[in-house]
CSV table of C-alpha atoms in Angstrom, one decimal:
chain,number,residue,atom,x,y,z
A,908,UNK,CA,-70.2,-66.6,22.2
A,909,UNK,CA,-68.2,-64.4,19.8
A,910,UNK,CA,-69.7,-63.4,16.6
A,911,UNK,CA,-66.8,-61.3,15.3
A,912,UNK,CA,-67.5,-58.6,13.1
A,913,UNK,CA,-70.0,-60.7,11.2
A,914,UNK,CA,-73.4,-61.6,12.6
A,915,UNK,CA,-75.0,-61.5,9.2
A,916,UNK,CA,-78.5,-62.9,9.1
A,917,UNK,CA,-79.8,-62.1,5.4
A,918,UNK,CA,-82.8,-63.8,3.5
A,919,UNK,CA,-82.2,-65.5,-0.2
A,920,UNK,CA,-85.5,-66.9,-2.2
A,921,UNK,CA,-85.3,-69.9,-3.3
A,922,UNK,CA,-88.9,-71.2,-5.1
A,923,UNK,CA,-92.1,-70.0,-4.3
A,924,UNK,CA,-92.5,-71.6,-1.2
A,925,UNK,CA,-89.1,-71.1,0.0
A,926,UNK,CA,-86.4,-69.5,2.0
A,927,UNK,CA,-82.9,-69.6,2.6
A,928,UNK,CA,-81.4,-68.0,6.1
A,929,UNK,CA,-77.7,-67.3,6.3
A,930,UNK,CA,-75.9,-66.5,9.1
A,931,UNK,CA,-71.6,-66.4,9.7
A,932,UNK,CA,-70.0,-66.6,13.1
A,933,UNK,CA,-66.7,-66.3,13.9
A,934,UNK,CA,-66.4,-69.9,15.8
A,935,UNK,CA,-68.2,-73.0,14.6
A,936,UNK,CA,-71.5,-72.8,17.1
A,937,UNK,CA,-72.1,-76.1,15.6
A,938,UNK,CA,-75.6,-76.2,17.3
A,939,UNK,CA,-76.6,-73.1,16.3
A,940,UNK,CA,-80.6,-73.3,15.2
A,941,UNK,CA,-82.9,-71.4,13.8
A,942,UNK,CA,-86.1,-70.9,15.1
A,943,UNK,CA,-89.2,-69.4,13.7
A,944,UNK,CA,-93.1,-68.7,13.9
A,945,UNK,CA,-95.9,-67.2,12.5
A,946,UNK,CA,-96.3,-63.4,12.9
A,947,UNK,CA,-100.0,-64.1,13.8
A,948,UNK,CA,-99.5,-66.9,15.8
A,949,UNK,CA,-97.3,-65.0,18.5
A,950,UNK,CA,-99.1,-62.0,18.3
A,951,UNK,CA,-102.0,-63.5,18.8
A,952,UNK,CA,-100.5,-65.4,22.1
A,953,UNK,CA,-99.8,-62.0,23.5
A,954,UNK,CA,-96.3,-63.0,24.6
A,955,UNK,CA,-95.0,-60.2,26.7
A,956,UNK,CA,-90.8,-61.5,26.4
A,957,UNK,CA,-90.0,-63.2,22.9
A,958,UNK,CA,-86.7,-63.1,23.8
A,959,UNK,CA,-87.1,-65.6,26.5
A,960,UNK,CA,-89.4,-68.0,24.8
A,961,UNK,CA,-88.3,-70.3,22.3
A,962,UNK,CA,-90.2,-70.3,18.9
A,963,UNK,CA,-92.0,-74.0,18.5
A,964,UNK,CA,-90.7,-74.7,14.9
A,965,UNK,CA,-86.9,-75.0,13.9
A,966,UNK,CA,-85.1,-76.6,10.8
A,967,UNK,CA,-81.8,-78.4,9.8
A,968,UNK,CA,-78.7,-76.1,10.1
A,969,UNK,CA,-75.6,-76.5,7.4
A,970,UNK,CA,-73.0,-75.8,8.5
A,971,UNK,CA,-69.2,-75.3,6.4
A,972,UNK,CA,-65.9,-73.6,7.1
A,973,UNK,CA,-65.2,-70.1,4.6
A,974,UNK,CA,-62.2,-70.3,2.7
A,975,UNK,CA,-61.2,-66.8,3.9
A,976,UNK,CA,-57.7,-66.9,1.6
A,977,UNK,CA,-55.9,-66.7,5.7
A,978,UNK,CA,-54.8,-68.7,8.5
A,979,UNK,CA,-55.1,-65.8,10.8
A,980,UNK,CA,-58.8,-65.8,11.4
A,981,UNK,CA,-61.9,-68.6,10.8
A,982,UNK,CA,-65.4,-68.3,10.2
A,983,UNK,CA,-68.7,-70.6,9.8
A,984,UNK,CA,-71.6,-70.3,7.4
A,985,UNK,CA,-74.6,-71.6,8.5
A,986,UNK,CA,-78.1,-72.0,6.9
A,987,UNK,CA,-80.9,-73.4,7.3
A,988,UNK,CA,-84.9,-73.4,5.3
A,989,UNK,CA,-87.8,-73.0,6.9
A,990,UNK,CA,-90.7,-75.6,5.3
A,991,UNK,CA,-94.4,-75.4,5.0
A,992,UNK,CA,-94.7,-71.2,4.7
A,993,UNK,CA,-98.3,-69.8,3.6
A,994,UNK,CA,-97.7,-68.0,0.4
A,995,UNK,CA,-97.3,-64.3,1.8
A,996,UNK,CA,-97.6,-64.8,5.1
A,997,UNK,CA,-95.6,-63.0,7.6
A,998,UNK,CA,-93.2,-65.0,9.8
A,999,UNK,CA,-90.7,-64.3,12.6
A,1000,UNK,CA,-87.4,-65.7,12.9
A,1001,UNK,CA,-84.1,-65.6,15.0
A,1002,UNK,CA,-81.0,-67.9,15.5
A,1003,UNK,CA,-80.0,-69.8,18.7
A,1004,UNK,CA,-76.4,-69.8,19.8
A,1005,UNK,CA,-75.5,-72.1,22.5
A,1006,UNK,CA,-73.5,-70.9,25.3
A,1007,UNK,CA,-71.4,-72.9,28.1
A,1008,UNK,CA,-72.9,-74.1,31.1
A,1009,UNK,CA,-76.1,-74.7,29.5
A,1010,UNK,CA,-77.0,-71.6,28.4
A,1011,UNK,CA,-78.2,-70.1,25.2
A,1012,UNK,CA,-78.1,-66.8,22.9
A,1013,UNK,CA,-80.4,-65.8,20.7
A,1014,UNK,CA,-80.2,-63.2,18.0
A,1015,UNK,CA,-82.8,-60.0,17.4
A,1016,UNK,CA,-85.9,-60.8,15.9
A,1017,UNK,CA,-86.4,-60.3,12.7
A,1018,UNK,CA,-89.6,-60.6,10.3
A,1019,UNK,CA,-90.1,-61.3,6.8
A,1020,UNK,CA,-92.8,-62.3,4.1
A,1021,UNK,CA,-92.9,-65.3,2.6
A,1022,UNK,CA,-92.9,-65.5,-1.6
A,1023,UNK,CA,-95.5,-65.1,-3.7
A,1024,UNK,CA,-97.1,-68.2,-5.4
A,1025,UNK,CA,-97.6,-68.2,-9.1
A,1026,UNK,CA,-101.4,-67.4,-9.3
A,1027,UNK,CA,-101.5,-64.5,-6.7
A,1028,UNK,CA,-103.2,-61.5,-7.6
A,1029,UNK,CA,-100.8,-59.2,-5.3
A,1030,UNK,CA,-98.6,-57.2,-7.2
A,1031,UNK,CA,-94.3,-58.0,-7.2
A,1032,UNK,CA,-92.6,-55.3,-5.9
A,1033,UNK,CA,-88.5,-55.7,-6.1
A,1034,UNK,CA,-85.6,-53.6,-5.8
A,1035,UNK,CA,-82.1,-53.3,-8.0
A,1036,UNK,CA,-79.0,-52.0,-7.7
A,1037,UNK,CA,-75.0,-52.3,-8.1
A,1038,UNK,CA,-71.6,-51.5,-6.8
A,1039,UNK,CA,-72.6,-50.9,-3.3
A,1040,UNK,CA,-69.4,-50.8,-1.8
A,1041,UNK,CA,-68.7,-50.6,1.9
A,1042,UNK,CA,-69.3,-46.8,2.5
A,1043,UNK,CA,-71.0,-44.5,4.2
A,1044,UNK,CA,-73.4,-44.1,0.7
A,1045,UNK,CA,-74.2,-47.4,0.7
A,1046,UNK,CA,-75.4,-47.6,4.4
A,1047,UNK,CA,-77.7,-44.0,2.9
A,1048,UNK,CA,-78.8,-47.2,0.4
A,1049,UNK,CA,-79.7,-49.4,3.0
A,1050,UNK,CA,-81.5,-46.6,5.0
A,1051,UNK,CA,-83.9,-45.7,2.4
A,1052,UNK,CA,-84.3,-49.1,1.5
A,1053,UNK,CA,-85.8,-49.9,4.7
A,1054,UNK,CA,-87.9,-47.0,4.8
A,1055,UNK,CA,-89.3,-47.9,1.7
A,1056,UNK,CA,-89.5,-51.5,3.0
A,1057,UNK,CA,-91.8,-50.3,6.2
A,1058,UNK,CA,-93.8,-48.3,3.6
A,1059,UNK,CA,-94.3,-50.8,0.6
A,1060,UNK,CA,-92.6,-54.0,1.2
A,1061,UNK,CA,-90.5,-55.2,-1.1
A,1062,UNK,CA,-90.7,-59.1,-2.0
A,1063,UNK,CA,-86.9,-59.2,-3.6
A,1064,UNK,CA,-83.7,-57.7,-3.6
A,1065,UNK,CA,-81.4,-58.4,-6.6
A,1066,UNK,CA,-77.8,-57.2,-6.5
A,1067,UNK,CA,-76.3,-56.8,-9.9
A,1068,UNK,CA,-72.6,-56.9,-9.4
A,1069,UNK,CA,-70.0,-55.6,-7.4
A,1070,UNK,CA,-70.9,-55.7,-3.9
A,1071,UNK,CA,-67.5,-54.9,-2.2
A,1072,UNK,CA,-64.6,-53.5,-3.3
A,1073,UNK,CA,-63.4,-56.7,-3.1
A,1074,UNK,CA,-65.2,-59.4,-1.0
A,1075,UNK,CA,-61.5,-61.0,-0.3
A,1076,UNK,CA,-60.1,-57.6,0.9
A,1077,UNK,CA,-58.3,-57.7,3.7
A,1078,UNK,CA,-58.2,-61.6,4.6
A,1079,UNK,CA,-62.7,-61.6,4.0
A,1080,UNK,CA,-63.0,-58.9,6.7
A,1081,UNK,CA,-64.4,-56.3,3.8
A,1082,UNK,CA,-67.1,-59.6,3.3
A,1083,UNK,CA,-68.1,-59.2,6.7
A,1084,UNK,CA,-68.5,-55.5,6.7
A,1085,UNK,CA,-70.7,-55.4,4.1
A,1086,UNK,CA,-72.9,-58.8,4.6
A,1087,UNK,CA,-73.2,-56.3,8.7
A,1088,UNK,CA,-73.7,-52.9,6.5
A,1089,UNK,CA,-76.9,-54.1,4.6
A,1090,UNK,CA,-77.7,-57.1,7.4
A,1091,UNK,CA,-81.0,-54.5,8.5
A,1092,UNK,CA,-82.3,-55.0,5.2
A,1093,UNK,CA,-81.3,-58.3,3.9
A,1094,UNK,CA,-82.9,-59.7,7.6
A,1095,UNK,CA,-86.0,-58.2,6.3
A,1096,UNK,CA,-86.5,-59.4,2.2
A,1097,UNK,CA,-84.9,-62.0,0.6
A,1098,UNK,CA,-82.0,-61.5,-2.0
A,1099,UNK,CA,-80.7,-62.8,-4.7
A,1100,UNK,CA,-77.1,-61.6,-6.8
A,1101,UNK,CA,-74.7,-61.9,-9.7
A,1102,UNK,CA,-71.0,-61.4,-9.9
A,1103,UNK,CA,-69.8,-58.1,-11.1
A,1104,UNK,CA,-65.9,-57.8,-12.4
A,1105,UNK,CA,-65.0,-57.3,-8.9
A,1106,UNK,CA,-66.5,-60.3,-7.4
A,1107,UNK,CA,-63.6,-62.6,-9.2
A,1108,UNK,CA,-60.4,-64.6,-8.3
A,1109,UNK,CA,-60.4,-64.5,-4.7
A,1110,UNK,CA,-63.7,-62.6,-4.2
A,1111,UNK,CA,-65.5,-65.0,-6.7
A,1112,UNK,CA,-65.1,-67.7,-3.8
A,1113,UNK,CA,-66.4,-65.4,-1.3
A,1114,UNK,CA,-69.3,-64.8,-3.8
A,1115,UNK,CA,-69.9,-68.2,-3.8
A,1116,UNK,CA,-69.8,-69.1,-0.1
A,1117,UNK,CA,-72.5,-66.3,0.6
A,1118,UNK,CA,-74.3,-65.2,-1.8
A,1119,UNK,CA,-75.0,-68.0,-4.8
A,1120,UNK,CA,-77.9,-69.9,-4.8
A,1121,UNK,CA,-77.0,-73.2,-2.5
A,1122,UNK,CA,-78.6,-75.5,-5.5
A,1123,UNK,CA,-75.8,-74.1,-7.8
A,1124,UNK,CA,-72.9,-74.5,-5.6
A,1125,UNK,CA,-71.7,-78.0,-7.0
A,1126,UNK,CA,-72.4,-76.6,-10.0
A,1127,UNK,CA,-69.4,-74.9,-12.0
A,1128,UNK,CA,-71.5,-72.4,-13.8
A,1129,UNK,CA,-72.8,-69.5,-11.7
A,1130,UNK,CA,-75.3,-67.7,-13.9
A,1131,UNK,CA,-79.4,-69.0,-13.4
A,1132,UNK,CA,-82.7,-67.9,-13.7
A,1133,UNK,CA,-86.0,-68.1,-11.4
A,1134,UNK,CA,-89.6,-66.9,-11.5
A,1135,UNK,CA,-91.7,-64.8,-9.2
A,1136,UNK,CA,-95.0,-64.9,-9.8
A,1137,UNK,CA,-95.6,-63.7,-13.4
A,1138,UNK,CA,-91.2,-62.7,-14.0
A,1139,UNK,CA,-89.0,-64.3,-15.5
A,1140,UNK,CA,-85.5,-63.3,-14.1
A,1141,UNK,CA,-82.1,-64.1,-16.0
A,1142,UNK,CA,-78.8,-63.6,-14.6
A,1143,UNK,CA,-76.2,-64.0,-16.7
A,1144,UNK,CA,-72.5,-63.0,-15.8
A,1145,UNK,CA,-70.7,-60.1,-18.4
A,1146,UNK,CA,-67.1,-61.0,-17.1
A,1147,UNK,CA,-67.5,-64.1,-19.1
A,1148,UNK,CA,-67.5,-61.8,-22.1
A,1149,UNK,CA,-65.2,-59.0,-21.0
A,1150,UNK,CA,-62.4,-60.0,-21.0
A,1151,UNK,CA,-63.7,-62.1,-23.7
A,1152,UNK,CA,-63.6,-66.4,-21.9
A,1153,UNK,CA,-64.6,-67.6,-25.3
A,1154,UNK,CA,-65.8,-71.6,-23.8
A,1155,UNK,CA,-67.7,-70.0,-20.7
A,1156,UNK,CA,-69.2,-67.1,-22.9
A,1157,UNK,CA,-70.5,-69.7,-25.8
A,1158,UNK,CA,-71.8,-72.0,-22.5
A,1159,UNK,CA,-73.5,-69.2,-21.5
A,1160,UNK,CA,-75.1,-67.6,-24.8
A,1161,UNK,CA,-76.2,-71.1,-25.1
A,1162,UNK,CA,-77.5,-71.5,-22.1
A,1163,UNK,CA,-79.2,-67.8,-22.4
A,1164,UNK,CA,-81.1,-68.8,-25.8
A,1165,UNK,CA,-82.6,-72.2,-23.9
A,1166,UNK,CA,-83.7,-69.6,-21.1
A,1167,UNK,CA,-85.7,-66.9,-23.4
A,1168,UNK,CA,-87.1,-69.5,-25.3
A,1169,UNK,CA,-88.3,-71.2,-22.3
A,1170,UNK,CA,-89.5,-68.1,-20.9
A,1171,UNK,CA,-91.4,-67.1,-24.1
A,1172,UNK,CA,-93.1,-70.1,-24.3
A,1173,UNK,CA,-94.3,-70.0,-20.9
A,1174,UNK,CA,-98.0,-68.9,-20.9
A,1175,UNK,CA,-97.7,-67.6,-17.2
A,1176,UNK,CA,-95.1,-65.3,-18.2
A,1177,UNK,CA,-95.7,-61.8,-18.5
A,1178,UNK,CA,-92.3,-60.2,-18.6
A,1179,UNK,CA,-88.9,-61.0,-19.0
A,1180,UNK,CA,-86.2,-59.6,-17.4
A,1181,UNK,CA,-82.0,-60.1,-17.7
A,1182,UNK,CA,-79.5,-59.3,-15.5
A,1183,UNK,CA,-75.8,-58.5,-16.4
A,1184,UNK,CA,-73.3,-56.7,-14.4
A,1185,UNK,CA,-71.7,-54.8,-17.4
A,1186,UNK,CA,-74.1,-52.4,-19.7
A,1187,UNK,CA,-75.2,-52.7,-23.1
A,1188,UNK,CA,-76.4,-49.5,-23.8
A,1189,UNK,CA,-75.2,-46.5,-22.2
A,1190,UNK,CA,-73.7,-42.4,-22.5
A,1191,UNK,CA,-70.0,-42.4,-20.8
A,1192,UNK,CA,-67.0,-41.6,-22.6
A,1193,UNK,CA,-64.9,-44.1,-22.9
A,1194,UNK,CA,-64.6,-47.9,-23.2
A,1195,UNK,CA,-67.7,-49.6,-21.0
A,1196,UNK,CA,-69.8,-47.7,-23.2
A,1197,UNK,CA,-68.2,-47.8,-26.4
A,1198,UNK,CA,-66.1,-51.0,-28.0
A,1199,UNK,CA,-67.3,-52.9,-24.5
A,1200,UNK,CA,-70.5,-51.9,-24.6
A,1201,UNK,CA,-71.2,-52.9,-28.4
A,1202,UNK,CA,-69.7,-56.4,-28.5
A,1203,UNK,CA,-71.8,-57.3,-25.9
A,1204,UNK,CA,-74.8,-55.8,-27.9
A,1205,UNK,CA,-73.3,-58.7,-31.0
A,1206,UNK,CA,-74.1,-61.3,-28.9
A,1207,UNK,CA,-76.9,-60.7,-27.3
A,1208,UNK,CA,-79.3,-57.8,-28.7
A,1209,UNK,CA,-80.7,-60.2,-31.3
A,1210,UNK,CA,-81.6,-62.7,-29.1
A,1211,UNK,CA,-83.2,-59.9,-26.5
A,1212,UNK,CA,-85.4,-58.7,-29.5
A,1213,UNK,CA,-86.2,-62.0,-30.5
A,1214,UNK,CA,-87.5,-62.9,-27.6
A,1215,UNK,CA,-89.1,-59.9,-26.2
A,1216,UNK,CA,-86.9,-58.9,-23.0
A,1217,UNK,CA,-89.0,-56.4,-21.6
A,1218,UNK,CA,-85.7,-55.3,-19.4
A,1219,UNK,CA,-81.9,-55.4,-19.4
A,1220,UNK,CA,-80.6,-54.1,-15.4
A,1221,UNK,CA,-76.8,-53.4,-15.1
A,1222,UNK,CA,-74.2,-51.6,-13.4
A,1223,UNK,CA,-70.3,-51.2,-13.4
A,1224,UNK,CA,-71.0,-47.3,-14.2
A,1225,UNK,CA,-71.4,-45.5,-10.9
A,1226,UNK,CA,-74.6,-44.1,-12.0
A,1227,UNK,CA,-78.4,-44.4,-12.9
A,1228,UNK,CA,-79.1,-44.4,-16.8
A,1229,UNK,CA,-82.7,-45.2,-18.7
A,1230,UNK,CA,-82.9,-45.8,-22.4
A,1231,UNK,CA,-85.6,-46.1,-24.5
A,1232,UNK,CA,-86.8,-49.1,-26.1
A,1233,UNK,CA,-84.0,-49.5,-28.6
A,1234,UNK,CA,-82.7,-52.1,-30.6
A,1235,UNK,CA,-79.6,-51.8,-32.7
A,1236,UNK,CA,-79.3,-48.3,-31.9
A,1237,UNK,CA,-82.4,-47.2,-33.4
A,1238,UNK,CA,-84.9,-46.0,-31.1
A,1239,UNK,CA,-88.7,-47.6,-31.4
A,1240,UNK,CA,-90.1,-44.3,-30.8
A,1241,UNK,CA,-93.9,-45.3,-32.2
A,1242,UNK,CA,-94.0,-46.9,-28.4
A,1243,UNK,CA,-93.2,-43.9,-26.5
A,1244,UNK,CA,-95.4,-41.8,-24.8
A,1245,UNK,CA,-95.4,-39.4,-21.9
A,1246,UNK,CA,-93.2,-41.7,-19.5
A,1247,UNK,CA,-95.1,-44.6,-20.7
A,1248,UNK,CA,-93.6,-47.7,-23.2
A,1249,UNK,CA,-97.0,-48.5,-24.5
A,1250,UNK,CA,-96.3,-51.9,-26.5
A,1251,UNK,CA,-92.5,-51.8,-27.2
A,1252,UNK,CA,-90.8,-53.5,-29.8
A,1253,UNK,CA,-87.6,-53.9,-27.9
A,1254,UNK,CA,-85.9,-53.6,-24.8
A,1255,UNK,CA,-85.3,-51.1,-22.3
A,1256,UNK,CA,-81.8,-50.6,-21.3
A,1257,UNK,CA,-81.0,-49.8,-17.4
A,1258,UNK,CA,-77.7,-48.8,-15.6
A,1259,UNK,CA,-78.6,-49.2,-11.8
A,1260,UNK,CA,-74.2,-48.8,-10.8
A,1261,UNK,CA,-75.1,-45.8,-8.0
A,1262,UNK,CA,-76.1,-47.7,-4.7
A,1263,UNK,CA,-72.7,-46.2,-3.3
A,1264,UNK,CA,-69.4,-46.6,-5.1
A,1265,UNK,CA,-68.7,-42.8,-5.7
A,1266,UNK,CA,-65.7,-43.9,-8.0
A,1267,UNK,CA,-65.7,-42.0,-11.2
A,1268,UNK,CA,-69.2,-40.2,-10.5
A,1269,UNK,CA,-67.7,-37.2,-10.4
A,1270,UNK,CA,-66.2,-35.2,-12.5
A,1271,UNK,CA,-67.3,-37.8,-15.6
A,1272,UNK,CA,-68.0,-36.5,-19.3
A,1273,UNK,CA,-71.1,-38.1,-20.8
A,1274,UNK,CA,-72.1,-37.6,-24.6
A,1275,UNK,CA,-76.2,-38.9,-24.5
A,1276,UNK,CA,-77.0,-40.3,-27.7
A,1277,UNK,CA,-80.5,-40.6,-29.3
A,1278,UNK,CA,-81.3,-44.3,-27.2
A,1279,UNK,CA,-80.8,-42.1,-23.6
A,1280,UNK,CA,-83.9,-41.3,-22.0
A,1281,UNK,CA,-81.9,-39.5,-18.7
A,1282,UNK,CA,-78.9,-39.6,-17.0
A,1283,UNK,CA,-78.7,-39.3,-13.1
A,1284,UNK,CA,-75.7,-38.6,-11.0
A,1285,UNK,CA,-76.0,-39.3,-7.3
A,1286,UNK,CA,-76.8,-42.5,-5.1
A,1287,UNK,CA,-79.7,-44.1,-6.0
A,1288,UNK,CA,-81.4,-47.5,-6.6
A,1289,UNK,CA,-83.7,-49.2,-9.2
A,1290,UNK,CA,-87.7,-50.1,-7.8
A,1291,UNK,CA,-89.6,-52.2,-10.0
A,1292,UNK,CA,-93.5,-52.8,-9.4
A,1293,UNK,CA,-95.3,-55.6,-11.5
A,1294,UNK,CA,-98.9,-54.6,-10.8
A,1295,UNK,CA,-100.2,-57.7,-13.0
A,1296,UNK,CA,-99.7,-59.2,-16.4
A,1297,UNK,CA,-100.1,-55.8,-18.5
A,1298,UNK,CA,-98.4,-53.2,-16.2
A,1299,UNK,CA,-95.0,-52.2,-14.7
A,1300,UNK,CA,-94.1,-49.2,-12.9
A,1301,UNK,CA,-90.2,-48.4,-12.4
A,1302,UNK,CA,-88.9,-45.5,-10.3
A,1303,UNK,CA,-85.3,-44.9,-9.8
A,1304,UNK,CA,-85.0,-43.5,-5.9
A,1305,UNK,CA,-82.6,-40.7,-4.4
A,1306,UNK,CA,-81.0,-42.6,-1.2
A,1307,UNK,CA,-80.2,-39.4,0.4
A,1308,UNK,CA,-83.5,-37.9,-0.6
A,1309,UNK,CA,-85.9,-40.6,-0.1
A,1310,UNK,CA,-87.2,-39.0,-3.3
A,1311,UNK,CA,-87.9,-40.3,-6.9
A,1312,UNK,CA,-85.8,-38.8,-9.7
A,1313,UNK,CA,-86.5,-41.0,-12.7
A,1314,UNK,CA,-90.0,-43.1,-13.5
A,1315,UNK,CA,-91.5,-44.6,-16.2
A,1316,UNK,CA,-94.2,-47.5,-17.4
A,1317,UNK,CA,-94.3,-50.6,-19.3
A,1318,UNK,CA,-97.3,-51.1,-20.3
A,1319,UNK,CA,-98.5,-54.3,-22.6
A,1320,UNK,CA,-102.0,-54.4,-24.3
């Protein structure tokens, strides 16, 4: 059996009830299975070597070949979804490799949750971040992550953009380095991501082979939304806008509108949140936060107001920046109180770009205008706590410190 440099196994949501398991080997292990039980059950049978038994239920595998751009290497995707989780149970799972002569391989054990439905009263507790990178900052990311994991586990990870510098790198091998870099987390908690301006031409297809939803892959646009529990997530994709792609951008703002109004409308939904690589509001010198930054505040601030997004999470900066709740530049300051957003008019503004990519951290000149709550230079990452349908709590964590440098509430009466 050779799994090459990639034996990713990483968790995607998919409804409430649902999973998605990935997993790339290097040859086609066309029987390759994945097998999985309750936590519960096999603690309860007291089994003294998991790794010999075989776990009763398994599930269909897919299997395709990746484009990898080369004809000097191959590798397989393979997934498969569990059916018939409990709501927030805890499951173990592992894949089955078969092996000449009869034999078998089986990968590490690995647990994870399974989603919330929509009527549970246990809070959502999810994780952001962007421009990664494949770096020794990023694998400090992934080591807090999954301290904080064994802590508080999280229910979702969402990855805003950029997640290699590029995915398509070196014939796919910089792929595979980063799918093994954050492989002990993504095991562990389902994830879900959007392209950044570095996941395009030839890493846009290796976005698409591993990390878009599989019920969008026939489909030619690549931005969606999804609920979990009481949140209503939108990711849209900022490289349709910059550089400006004027029949996918009005697809998309088009697209957007249907979204928030659905969302809105929705009696179940307590916030809304949108997702966009590129920032709207933010303090750097130069273009991404000045001409960039306020055309894409034209086409999409009024609907944002209009709709009441509670939160706007981006990256592309390499850094961590909070606004306040601010429309059209103007600051609703009547909502602002001691670290708390009681009632806001508008949204807050979030720049989440410091989960490893030390490009252009520093030296960098910033010029903070009235809508900047802070500014944080270092790696960090973006956690997000939905207690119920009146309260959020959001921290922005040092990786290196395992320590919380920003925190604030939204809090809805």
């Amino acid at each position: 059996l050779s799994l090459a440099a990639s034996n990713s196994t990483n968790v995607e949501t998919l409804r409430y009830d649902s999973v998605r398991v990935n997993w790339v080997t290097a040859a086609p292990c066309t029987n390759t299975t994945l097998e999985w039980d309750s936590y519960e059950d096999l603690v309860n049978k007291g089994e003294n070597s998991p790794t010999g038994m075989i776990l009763p239920f398994t599930a269909q595998t897919v299997s395709t070949q990746l484009e990898l751009g080369t004809q000097n290497r191959t590798s397989w995707n393979h997934f498969a979804i569990p059916s018939e989780l409990q709501p927030r149970a805890k499951y173990v799972y592992r894949i089955r490799y078969p092996l000449d002569g009869g034999y078998t391989s089986v990968s590490d054990l690995e647990i994870f949750t399974a989603p919330h439905v929509e009527d549970s009263t246990d809070p959502v507790h999810m994780v952001f971040y962007a421009d990664m990178g494949n770096s020794f900052q990023g694998s400090l990311t992934v080591q807090s992550l999954l301290s904080r994991h064994f802590e508080n586990p999280f229910d979702l990870i969402m990855h805003v953009g950029d997640f290699a510098y590029d995915l398509a790198t070196d014939d796919s091998q910089s792929a595979d380095i980063f799918f093994e870099q954050v492989k002990p987390i993504l095991s562990k908690v389902p994830m879900q991501g959007i392209p950044g301006n570095h996941e395009w031409g030839p890493s846009l297809v290796q976005y698409k082979q591993r990390v878009l939803p599989p019920q969008l892959e026939d489909v030619e646009r690549i931005y969606y939304s999804f609920k979990i529990k009481n949140v209503y997530i939108i990711n849209i994709v900022t490289q349709f806008l910059i550089p400006h792609q004027e029949e996918l951008a009005e697809a998309q703002q088009a697209w957007l509108e249907e979204e928030l109004t659905k969302a809105e409308a929705d009696p179940s939904t307590s916030f809304i949140i949108v997702n966009g690589h590129r920032p709207l509001y933010c303090s750097r010198v130069g273009p991404n936060c000045g001409p960039d930054a306020t055309f894409l505040r034209s086409v999409m601030e009024e609907s944002f107001k209009k709709h009441k997004v509670d939160l706007y999470i981006g990256g592309h900066l390499h850094n961590y920046e909070r606004t306040y709740p601010v429309f059209k530049g103007k600051v609703m300051a009547d909502s602002v109180t001691k670290g708390c957003y009681i009632n806001p008019h508008a949204t807050t503004y979030i720049v989440s770009g410091s989960a490893g990519n030390e490009e252009f951290m520093l030296p960098t000149p910033y010029a903070p205008d009235s809508f900047s709550a802070t500014v944080k230079v270092g790696i960090s990452y973006s956690e997000l706590t939905v207690f119920n349908d009146t309260h959020v709590y959001f921290e922005e964590k040092s990786s290196s410190q395992n320590s919380v440098i920003d925190s604030f509430w939204i809090i809805r009466e």
